[in-house]
PDB file of C-alpha atoms in Angstrom:
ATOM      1  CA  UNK U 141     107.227  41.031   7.030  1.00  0.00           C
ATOM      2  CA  UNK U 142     108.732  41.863   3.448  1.00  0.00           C
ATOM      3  CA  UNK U 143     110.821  44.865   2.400  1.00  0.00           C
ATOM      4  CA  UNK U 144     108.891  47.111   0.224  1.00  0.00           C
ATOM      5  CA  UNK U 145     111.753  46.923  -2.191  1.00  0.00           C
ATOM      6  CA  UNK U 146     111.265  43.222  -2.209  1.00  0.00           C
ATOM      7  CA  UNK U 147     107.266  43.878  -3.000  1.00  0.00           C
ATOM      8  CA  UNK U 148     105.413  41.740  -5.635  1.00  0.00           C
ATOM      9  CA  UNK U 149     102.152  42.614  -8.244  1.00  0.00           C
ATOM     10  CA  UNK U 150      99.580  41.118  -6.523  1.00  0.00           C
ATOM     11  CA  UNK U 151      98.331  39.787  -9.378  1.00  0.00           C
ATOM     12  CA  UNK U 152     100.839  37.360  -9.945  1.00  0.00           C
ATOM     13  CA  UNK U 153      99.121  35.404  -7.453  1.00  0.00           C
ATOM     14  CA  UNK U 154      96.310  34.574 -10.112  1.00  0.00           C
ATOM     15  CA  UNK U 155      98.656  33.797 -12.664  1.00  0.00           C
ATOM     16  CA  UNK U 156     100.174  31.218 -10.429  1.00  0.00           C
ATOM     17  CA  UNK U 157      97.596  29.516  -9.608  1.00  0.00           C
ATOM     18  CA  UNK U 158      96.432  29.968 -13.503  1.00  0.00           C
ATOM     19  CA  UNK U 159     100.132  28.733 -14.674  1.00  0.00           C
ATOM     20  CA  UNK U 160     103.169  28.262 -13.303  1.00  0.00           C
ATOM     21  CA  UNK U 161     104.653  28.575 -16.732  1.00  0.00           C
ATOM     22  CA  UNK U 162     102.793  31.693 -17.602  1.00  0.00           C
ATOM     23  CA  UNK U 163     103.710  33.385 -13.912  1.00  0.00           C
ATOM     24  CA  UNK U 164     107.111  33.328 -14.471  1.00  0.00           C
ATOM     25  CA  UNK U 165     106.742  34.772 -18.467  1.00  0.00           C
ATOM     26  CA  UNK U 166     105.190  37.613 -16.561  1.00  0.00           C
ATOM     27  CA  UNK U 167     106.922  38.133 -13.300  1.00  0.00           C
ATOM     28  CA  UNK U 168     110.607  36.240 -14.263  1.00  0.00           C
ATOM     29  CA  UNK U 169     111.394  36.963 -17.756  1.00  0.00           C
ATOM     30  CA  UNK U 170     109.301  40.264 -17.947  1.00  0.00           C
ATOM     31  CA  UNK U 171     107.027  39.416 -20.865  1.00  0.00           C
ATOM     32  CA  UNK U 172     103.685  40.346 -22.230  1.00  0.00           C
ATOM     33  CA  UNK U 173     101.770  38.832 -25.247  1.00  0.00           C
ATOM     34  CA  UNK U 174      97.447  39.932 -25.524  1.00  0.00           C
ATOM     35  CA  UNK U 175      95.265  37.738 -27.490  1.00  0.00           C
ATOM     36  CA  UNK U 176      90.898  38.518 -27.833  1.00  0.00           C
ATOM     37  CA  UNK U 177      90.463  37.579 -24.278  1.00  0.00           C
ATOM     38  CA  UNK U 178      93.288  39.572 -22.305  1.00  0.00           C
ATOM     39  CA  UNK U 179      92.179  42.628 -24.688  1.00  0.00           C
ATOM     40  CA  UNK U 180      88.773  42.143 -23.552  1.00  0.00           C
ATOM     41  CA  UNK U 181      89.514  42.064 -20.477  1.00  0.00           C
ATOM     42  CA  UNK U 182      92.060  44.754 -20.274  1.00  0.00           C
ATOM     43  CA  UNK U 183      89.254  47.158 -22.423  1.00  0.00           C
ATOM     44  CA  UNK U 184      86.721  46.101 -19.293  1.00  0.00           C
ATOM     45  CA  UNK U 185      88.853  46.479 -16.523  1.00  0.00           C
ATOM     46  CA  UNK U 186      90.104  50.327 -18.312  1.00  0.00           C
ATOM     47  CA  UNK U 187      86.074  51.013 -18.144  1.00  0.00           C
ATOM     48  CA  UNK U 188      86.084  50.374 -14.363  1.00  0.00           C
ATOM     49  CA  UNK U 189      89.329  52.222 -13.436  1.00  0.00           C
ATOM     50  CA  UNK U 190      87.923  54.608 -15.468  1.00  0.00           C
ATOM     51  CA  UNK U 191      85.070  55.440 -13.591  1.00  0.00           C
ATOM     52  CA  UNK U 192      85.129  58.273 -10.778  1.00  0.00           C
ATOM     53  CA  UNK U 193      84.605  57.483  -6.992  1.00  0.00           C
ATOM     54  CA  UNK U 194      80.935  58.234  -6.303  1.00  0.00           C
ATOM     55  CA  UNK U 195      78.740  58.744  -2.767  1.00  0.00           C
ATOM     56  CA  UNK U 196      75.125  57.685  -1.787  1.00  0.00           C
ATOM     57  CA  UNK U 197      73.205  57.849   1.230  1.00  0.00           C
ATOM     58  CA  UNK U 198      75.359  55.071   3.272  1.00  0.00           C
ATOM     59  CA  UNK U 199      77.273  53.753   0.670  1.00  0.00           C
ATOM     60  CA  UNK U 200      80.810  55.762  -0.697  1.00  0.00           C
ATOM     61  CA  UNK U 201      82.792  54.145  -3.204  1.00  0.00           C
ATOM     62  CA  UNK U 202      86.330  54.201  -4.306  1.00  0.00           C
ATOM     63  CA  UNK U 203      88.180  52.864  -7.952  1.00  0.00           C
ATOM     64  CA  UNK U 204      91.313  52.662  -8.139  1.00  0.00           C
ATOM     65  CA  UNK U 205      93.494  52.376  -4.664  1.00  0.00           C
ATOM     66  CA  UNK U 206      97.225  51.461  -4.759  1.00  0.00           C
ATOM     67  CA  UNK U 207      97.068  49.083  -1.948  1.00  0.00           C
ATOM     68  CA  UNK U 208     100.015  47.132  -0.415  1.00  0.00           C
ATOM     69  CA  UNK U 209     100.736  44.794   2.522  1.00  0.00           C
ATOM     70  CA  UNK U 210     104.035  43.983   4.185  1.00  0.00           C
ATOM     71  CA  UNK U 211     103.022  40.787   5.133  1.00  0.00           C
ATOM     72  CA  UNK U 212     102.138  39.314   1.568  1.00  0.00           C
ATOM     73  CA  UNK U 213     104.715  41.710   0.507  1.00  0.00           C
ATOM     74  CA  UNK U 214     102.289  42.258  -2.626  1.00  0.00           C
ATOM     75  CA  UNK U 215     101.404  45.552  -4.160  1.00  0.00           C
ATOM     76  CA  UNK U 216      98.551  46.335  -6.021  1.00  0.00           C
ATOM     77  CA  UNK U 217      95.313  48.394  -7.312  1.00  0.00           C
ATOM     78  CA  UNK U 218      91.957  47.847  -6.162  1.00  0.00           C
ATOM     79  CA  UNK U 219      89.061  47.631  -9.094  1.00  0.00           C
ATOM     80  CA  UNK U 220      86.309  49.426  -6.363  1.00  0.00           C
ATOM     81  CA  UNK U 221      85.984  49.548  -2.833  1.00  0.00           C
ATOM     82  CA  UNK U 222      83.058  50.099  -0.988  1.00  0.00           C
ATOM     83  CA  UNK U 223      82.781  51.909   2.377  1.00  0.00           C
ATOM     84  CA  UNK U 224      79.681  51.990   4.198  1.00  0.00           C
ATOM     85  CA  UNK U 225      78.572  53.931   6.756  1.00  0.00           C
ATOM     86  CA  UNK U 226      77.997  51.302   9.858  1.00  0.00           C
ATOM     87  CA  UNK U 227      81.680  50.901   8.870  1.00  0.00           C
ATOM     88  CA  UNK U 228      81.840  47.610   6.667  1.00  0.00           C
ATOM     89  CA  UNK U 229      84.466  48.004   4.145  1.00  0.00           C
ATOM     90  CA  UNK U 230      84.000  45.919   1.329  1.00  0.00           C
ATOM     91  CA  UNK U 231      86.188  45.310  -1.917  1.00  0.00           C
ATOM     92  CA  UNK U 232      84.997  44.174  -5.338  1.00  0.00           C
ATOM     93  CA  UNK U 233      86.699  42.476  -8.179  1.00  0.00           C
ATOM     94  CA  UNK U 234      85.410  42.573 -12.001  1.00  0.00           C
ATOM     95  CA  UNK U 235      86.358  39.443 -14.004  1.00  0.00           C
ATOM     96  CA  UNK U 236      86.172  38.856 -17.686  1.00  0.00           C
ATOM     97  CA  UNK U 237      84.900  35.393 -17.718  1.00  0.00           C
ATOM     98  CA  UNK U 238      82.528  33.361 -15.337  1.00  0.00           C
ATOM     99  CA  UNK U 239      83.050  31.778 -12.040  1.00  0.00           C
ATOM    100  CA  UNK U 240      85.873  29.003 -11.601  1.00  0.00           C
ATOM    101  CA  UNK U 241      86.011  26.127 -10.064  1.00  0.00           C
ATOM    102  CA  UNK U 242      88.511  26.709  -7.735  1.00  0.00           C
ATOM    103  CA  UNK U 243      89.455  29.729  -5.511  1.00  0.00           C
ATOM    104  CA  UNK U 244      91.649  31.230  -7.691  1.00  0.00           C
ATOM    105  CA  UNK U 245      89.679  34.586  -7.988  1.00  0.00           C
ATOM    106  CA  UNK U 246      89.020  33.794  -4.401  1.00  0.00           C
ATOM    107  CA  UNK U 247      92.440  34.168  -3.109  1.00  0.00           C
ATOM    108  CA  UNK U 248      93.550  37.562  -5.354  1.00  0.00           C
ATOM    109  CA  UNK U 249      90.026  39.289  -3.263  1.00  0.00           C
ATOM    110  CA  UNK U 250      91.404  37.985  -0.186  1.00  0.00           C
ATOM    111  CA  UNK U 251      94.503  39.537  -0.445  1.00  0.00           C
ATOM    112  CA  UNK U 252      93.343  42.675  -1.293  1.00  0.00           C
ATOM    113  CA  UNK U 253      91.168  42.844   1.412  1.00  0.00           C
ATOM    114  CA  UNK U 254      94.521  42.162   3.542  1.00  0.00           C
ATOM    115  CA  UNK U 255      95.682  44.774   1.987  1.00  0.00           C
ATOM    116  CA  UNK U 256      93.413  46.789   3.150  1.00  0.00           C
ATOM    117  CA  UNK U 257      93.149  45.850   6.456  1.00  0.00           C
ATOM    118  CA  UNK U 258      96.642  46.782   7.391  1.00  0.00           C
ATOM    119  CA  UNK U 259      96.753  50.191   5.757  1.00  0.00           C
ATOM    120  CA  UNK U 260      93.513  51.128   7.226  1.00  0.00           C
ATOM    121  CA  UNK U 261      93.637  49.436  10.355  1.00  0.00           C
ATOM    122  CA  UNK U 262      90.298  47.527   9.999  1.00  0.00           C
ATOM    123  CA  UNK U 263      88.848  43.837  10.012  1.00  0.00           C
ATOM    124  CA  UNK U 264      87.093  42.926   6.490  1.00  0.00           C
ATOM    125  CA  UNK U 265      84.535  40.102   6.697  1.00  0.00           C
ATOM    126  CA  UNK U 266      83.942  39.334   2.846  1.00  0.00           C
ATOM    127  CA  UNK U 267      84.384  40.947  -0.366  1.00  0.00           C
ATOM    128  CA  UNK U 268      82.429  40.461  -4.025  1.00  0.00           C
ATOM    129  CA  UNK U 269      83.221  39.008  -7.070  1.00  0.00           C
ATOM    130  CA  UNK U 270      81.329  40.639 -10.738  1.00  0.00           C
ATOM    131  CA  UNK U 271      81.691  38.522 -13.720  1.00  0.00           C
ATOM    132  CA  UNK U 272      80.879  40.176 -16.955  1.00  0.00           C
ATOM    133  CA  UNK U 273      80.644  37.425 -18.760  1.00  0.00           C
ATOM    134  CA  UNK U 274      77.735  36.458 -16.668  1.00  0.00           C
ATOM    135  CA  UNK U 275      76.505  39.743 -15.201  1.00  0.00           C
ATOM    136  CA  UNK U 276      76.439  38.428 -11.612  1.00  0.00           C
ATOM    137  CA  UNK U 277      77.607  39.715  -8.471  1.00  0.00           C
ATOM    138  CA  UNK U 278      79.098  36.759  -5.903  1.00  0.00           C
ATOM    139  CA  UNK U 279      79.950  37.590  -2.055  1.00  0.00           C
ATOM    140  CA  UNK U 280      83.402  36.039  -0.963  1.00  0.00           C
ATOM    141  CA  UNK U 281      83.445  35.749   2.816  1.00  0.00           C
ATOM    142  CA  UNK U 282      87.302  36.011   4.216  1.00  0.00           C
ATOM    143  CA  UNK U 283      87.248  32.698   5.928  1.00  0.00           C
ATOM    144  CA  UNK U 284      90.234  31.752   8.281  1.00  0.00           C
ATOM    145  CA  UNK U 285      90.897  29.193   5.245  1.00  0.00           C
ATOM    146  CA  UNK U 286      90.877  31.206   3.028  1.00  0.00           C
ATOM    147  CA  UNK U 287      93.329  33.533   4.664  1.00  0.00           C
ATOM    148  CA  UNK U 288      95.618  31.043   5.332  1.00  0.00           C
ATOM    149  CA  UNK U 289      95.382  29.640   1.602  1.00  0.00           C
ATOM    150  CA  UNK U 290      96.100  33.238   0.325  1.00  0.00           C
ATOM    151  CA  UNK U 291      98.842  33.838   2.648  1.00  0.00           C
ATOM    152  CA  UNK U 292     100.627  30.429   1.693  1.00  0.00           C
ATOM    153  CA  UNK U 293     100.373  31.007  -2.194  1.00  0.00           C
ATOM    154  CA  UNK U 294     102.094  34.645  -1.481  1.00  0.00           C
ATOM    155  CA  UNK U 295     104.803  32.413   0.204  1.00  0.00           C
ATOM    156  CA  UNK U 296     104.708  30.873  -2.409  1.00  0.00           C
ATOM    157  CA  UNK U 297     104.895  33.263  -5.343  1.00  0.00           C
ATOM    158  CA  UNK U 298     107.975  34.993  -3.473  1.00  0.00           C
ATOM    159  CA  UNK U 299     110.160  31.663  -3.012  1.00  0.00           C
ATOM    160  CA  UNK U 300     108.801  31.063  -7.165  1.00  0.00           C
ATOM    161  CA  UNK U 301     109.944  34.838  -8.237  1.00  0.00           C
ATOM    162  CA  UNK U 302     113.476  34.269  -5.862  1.00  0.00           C
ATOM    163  CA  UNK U 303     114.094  31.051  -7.891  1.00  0.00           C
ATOM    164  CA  UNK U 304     113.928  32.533 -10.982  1.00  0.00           C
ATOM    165  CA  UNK U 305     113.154  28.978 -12.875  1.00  0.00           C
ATOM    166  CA  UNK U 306     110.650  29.171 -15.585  1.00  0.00           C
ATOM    167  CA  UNK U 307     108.733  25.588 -15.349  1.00  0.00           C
ATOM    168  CA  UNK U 308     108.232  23.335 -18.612  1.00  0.00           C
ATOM    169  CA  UNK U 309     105.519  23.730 -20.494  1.00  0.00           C
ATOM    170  CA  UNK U 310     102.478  21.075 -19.611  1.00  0.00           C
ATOM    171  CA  UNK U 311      99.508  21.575 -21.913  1.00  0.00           C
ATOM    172  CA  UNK U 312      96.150  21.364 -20.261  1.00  0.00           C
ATOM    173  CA  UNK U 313      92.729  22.435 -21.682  1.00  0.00           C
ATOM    174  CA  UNK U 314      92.598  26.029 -20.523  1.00  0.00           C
ATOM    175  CA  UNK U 315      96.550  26.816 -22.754  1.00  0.00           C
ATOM    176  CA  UNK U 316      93.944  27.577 -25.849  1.00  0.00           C
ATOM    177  CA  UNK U 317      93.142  30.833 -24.314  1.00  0.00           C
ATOM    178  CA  UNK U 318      96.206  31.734 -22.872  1.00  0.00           C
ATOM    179  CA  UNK U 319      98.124  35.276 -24.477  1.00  0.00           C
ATOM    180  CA  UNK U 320     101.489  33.048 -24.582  1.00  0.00           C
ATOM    181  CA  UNK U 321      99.889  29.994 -26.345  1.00  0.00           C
ATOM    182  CA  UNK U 322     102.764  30.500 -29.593  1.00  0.00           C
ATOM    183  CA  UNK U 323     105.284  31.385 -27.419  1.00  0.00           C
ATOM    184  CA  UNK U 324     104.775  28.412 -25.013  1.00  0.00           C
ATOM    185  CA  UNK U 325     104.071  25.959 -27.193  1.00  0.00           C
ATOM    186  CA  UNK U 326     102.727  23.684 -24.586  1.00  0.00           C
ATOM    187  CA  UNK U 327     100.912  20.802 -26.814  1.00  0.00           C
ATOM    188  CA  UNK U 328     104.027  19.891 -28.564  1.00  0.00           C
ATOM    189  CA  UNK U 329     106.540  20.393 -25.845  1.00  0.00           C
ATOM    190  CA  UNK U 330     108.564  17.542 -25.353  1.00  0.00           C
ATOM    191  CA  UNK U 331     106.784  15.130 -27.562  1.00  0.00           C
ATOM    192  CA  UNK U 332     106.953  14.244 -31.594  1.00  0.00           C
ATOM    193  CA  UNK U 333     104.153  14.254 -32.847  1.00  0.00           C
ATOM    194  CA  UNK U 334     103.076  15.427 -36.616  1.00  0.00           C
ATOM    195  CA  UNK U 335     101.763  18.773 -37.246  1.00  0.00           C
ATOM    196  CA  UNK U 336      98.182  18.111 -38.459  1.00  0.00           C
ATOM    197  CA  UNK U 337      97.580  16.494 -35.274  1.00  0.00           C
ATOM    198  CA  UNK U 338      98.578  19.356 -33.350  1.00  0.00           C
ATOM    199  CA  UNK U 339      96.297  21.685 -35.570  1.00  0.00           C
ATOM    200  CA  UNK U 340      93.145  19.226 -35.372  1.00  0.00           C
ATOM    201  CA  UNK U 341      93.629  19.564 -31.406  1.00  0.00           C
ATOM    202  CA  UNK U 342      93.751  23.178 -31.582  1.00  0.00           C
ATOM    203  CA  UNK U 343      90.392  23.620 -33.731  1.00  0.00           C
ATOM    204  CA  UNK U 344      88.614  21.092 -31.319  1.00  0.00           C
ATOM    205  CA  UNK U 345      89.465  22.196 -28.340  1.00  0.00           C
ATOM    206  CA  UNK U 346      86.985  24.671 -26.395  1.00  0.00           C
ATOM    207  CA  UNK U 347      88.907  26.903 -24.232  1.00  0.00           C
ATOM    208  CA  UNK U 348      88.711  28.088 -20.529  1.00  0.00           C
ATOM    209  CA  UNK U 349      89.140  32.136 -20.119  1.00  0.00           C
ATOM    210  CA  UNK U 350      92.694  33.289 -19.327  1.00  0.00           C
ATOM    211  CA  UNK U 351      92.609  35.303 -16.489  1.00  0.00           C
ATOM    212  CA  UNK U 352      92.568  38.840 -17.028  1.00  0.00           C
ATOM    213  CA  UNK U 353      94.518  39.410 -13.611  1.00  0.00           C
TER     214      UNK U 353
END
């Protein structure tokens, strides 16, 4: 159990998976840069938190809660929550781009559903995913995998935070959308190699999505 002085953004745990490098920009040295897609993303994710709590027959749902857990030690704010009324509670992340290839987004729903389930005393089964870029909707069931694999990368992003190291920069495909791409510098980092070529890469390259946390 962590100290809720010693409490992380729950977030951060998508940025490390994201980036190492970019993690500890955020959560070490305290930075922010935006570029198109973290703006887009940030204007998106204001609509939602935006938007007032609203009721139906069976269905009740809630933008907006601060959520925490003592043991992820992570604090955070949910994008909705919905409660029904045969008692399933079920939270839902909006994303910017389209579905990964990993669990990434996975793992950030997961822990908000643990969240969840120790401030309101409750077992959550799954959770959804809505990706605007797509317009689609995709259940996340809360697997004991997936638990564990969430509960290791808060480990993780604790013992990362405590160290206070920010990694080298390694350049990989997704860097050309990332906010701290001229900060970072990662596709000359450590190597000599002349401008123009560096430029020609940076035109040809099709970016991943930077995750809009």
């Amino acid at each position: 159990m962590y100290r809720e002085e010693d409490y992380l953004l729950l977030s951060g745990l998508q940025h490390l998976r994201f980036c190492p490098r970019q993690c500890a920009f955020i959560h070490i040295e305290q930075l922010w840069t935006e570029n198109f897609f973290t703006a887009q993303g940030r204007m998106q994710h204001e609509k939602v938190h935006a938007g007032t709590g609203e009721s139906r027959r069976t269905l009740r749902t809630e933008r907006s809660l601060r959520i925490a857990s003592s043991e992820l030690g992570l604090i955070g704010q949910t994008d909705a929550v919905e409660f029904y009324k045969d008692g399933i509670d079920l939270p839902v992340e909006y994303k910017h781009g389209s579905p990964k290839p990993d669990t990434t987004d996975e793992v950030q729903l997961c822990a908000q559903a643990i969240c969840l389930e120790e401030m309101l005393h409750c077992s959550i089964r799954e959770g959804a995913l809505f990706y605007f870029k797509v317009k689609k909707r995709i259940p996340v069931l809360f697997t004991e995998e997936l638990r564990r694999e969430t509960v290791r990368l808060a480990e993780q992003f604790h013992q990362f935070v405590e160290a206070g190291v920010t990694p080298s920069a390694v350049y990989s495909k997704k860097c050309g959308s990332c906010s701290f791409v001229e900060t970072c510098f990662p596709d000359t980092a450590g190597r000599s190699k002349p401008v123009d070529s560096y430029i020609k890469r940076r035109l040809m390259q099709e970016p991943e999505t930077e995750e809009d946390g």
